Short mmCIF file of C-alpha atoms in Angstrom, two decimals:
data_model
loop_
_atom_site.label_atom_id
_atom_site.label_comp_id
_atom_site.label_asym_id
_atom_site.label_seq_id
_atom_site.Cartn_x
_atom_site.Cartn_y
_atom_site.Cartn_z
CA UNK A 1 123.21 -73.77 -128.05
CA UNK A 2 119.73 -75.45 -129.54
CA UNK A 3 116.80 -74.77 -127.38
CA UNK A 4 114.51 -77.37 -126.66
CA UNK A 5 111.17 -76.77 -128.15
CA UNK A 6 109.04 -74.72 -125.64
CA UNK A 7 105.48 -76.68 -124.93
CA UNK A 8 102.16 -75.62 -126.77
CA UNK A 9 105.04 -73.30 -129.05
CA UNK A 10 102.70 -72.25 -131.91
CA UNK A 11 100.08 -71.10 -129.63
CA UNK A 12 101.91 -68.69 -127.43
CA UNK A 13 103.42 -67.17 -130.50
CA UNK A 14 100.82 -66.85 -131.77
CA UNK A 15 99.38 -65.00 -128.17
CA UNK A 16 102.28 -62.95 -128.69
CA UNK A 17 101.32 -62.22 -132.62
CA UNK A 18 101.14 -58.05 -132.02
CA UNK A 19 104.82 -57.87 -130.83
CA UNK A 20 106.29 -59.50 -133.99
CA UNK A 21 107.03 -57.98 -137.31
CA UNK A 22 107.47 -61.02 -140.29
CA UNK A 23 109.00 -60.25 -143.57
CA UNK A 24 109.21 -56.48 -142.75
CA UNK A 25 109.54 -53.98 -145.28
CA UNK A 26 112.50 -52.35 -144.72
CA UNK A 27 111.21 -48.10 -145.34
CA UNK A 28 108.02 -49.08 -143.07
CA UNK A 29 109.20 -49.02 -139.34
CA UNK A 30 107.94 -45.91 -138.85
CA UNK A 31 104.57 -47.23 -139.70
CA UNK A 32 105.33 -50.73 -138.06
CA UNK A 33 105.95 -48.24 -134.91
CA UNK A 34 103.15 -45.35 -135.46
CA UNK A 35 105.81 -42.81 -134.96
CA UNK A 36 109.16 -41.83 -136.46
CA UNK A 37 111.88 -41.77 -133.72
CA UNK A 38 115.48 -42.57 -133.06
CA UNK A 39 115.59 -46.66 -133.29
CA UNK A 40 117.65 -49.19 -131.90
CA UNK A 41 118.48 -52.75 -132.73
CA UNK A 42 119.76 -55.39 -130.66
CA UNK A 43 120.57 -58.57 -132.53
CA UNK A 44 120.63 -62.06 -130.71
CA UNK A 45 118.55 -60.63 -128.01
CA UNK A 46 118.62 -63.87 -126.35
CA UNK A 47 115.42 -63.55 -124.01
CA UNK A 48 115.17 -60.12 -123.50
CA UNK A 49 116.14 -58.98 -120.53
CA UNK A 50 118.73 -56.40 -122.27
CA UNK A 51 116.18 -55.03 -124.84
CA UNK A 52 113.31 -54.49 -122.52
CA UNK A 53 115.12 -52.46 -119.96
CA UNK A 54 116.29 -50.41 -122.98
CA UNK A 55 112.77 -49.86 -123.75
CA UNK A 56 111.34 -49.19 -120.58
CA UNK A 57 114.04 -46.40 -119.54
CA UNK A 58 113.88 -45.01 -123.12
CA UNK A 59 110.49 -44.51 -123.76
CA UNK A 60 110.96 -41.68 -126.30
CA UNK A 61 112.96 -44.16 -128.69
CA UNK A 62 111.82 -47.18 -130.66
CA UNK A 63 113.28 -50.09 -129.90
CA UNK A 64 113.81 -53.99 -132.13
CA UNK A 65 114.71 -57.33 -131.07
CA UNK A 66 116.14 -60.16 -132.91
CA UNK A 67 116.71 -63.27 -132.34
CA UNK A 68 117.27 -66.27 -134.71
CA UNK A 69 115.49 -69.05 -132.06
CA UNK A 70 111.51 -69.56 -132.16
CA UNK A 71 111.78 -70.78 -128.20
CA UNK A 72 114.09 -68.36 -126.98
CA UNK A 73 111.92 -64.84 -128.78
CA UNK A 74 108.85 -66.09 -126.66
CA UNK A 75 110.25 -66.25 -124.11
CA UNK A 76 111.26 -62.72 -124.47
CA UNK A 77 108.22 -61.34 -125.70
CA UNK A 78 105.97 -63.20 -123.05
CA UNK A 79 107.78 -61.19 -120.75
CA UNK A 80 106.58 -57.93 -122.35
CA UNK A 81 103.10 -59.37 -122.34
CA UNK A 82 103.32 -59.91 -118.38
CA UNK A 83 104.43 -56.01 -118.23
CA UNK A 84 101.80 -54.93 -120.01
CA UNK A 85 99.65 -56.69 -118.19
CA UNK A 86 101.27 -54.82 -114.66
CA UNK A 87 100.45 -52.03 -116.76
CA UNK A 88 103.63 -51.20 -118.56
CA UNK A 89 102.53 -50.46 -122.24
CA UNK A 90 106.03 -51.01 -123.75
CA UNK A 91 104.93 -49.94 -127.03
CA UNK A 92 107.92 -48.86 -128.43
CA UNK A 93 109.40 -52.41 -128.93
CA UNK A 94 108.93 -54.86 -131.87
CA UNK A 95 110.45 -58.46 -132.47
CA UNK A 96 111.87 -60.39 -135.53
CA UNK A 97 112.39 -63.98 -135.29
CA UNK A 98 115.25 -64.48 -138.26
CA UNK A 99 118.93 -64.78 -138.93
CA UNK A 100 120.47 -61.63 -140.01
CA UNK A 101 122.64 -61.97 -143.37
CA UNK A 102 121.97 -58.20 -144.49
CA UNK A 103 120.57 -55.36 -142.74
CA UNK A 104 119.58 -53.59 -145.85
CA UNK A 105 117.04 -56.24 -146.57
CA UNK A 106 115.06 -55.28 -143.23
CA UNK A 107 116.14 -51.62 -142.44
CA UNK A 108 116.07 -48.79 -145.17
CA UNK A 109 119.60 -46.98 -145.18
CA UNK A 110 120.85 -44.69 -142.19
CA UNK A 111 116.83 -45.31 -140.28
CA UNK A 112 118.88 -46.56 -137.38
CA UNK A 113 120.72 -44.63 -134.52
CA UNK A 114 122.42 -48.03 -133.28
CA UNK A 115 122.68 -51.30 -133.33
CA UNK A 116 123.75 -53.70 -129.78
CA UNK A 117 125.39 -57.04 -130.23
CA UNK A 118 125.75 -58.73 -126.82
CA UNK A 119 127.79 -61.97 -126.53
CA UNK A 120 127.12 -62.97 -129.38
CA UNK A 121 128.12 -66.80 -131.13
CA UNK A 122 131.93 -66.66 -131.37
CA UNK A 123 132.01 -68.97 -133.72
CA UNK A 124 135.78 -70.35 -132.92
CA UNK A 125 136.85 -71.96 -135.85
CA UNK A 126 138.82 -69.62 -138.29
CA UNK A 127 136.70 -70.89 -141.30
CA UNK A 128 133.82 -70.06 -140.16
CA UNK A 129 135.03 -65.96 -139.66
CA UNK A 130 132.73 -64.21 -141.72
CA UNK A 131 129.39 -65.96 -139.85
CA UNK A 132 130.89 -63.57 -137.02
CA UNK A 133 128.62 -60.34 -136.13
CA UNK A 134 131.71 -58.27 -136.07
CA UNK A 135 133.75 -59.70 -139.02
CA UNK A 136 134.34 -56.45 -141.02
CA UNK A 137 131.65 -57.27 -143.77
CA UNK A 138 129.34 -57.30 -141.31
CA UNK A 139 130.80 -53.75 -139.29
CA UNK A 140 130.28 -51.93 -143.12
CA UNK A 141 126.74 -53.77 -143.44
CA UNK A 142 125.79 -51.94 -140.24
CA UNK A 143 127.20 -48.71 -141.57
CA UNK A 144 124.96 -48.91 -144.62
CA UNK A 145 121.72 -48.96 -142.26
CA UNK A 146 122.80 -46.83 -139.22
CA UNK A 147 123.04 -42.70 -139.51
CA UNK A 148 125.94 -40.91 -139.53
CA UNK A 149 126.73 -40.26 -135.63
CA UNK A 150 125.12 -43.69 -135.23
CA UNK A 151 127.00 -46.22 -133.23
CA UNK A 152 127.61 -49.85 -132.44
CA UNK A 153 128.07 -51.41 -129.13
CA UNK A 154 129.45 -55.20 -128.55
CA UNK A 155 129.63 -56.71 -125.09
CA UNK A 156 131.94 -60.41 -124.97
CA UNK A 157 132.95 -63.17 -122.34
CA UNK A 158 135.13 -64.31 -125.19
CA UNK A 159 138.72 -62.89 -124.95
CA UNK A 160 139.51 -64.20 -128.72
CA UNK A 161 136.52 -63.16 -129.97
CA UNK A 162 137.42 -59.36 -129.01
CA UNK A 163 140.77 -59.44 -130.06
CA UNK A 164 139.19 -60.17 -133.44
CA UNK A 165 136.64 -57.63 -133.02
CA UNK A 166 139.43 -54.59 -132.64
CA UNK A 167 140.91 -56.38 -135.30
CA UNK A 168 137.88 -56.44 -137.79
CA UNK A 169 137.47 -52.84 -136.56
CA UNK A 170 140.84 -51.63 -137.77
CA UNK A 171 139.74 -52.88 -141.23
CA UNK A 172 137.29 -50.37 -141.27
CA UNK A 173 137.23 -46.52 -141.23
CA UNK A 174 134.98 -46.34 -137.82
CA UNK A 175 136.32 -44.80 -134.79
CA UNK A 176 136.34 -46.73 -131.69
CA UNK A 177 134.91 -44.43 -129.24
CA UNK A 178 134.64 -46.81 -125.97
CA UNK A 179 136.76 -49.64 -125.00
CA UNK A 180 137.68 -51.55 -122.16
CA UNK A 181 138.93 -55.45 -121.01
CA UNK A 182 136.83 -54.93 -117.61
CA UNK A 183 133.48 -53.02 -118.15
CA UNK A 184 132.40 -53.99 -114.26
CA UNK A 185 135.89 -52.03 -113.38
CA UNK A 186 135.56 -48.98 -115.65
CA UNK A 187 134.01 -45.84 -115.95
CA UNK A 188 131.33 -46.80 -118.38
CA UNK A 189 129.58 -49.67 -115.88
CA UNK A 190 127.28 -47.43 -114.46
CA UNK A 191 125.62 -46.62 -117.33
CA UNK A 192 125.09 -49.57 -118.99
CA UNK A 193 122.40 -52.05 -119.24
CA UNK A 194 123.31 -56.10 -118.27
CA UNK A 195 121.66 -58.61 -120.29
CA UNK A 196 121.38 -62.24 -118.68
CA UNK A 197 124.65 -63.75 -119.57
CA UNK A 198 126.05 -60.97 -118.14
CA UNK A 199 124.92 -60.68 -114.73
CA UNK A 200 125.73 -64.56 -114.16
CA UNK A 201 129.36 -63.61 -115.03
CA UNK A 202 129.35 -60.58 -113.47
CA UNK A 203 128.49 -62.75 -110.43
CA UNK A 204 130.96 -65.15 -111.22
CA UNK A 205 133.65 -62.30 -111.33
CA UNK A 206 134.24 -62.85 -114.61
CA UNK A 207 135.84 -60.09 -116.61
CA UNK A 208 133.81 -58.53 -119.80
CA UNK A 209 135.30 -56.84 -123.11
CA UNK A 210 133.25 -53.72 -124.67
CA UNK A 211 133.91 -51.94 -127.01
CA UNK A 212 131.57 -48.88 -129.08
CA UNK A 213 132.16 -47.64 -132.28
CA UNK A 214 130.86 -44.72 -134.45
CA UNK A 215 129.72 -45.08 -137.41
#
């Protein structure tokens, strides 16, 4: 969905300048961070509510957020600006405003222990296949920048969608180590983080797919 243009736009980015990393280099995170640890990538992180719970009950790990949509990324990172300023550093999280098309042209090969896509763009019409996150092109691009061990998780609304994702998976050589048709009714609920979308369906008693693979 297009986002209306947030007011003033330039200027809070640019109030939120420290949080974002442009045109990164893709063997520098460590530096980007100030500290080598286990990193995680959530892409589409929609306005952050996901990613910054990940970061503040993983404080040991390094955390990045992506999102394609100028609007939408400040609203995520203003959030982390009005934790930090309840006194919640969260300095182990770092946001890219771009469109992913290949991993390897922002991460360095196996730097990342996993990688989250949460509901994202199901893109329903069969030509347009491959702009899916887990089309099987993508699933082996993720495999080129995550470590062995490393996983993927994918949280959907979108019934089709994840019949196509264990699909696309089955393409691949990765073992699907987590899957259910009703995460709210399984055994893996309690561990795992909502994001926005998912709490108003979870409230709506609407049903969510989830699946994790290793890498």
């Amino acid at each position: 969905m297009r986002q209306r243009k947030a007011k003033d736009l330039d200027r809070r980015l640019e109030e939120c300048a420290e949080l974002m990393i442009d045109n990164p280099e893709p063997d520098k995170w460590q530096e980007y961070f100030g500290r080598d640890a286990n990193t995680f990538v959530e892409i589409g992180c929609g306005k952050g509510n996901f990613i910054i719970k990940k970061a503040m009950d993983n404080p040991e790990c390094n955390f990045v957020a992506i999102e394609g949509q100028e609007t939408v990324i400040l609203r995520a990172m203003e959030k982390v600006l009005e934790l930090r300023e309840e006194g919640v550093p969260l300095d182990n999280l770092r946001f890219m405003c771009t469109f992913v098309n290949d991993m390897r042209d922002l991460f360095a090969p196996e730097s990342l222990a996993g990688i989250y896509l949460n509901f994202s763009d199901p893109w329903p019409k069969a030509r347009h296949a491959k702009r899916r996150l887990t089309h099987r092109n993508r699933l082996m691009n993720y495999g080129q920048v995550v470590k062995e061990g490393g996983f993927v998780e994918f949280k959907t609304d979108n019934d089709d969608l994840f019949e196509f994702t264990l699909e696309e998976i089955g393409e691949t050589n990765y073992a699907i180590m987590e899957q259910t048709r009703n995460l709210h009714g399984s055994q893996y609920d309690s561990r795992l983080t909502m994001t926005e979308y998912e709490h108003k369906f979870y409230e709506q008693g609407k049903n969510i797919n989830y699946v994790k693979i290793m890498l």
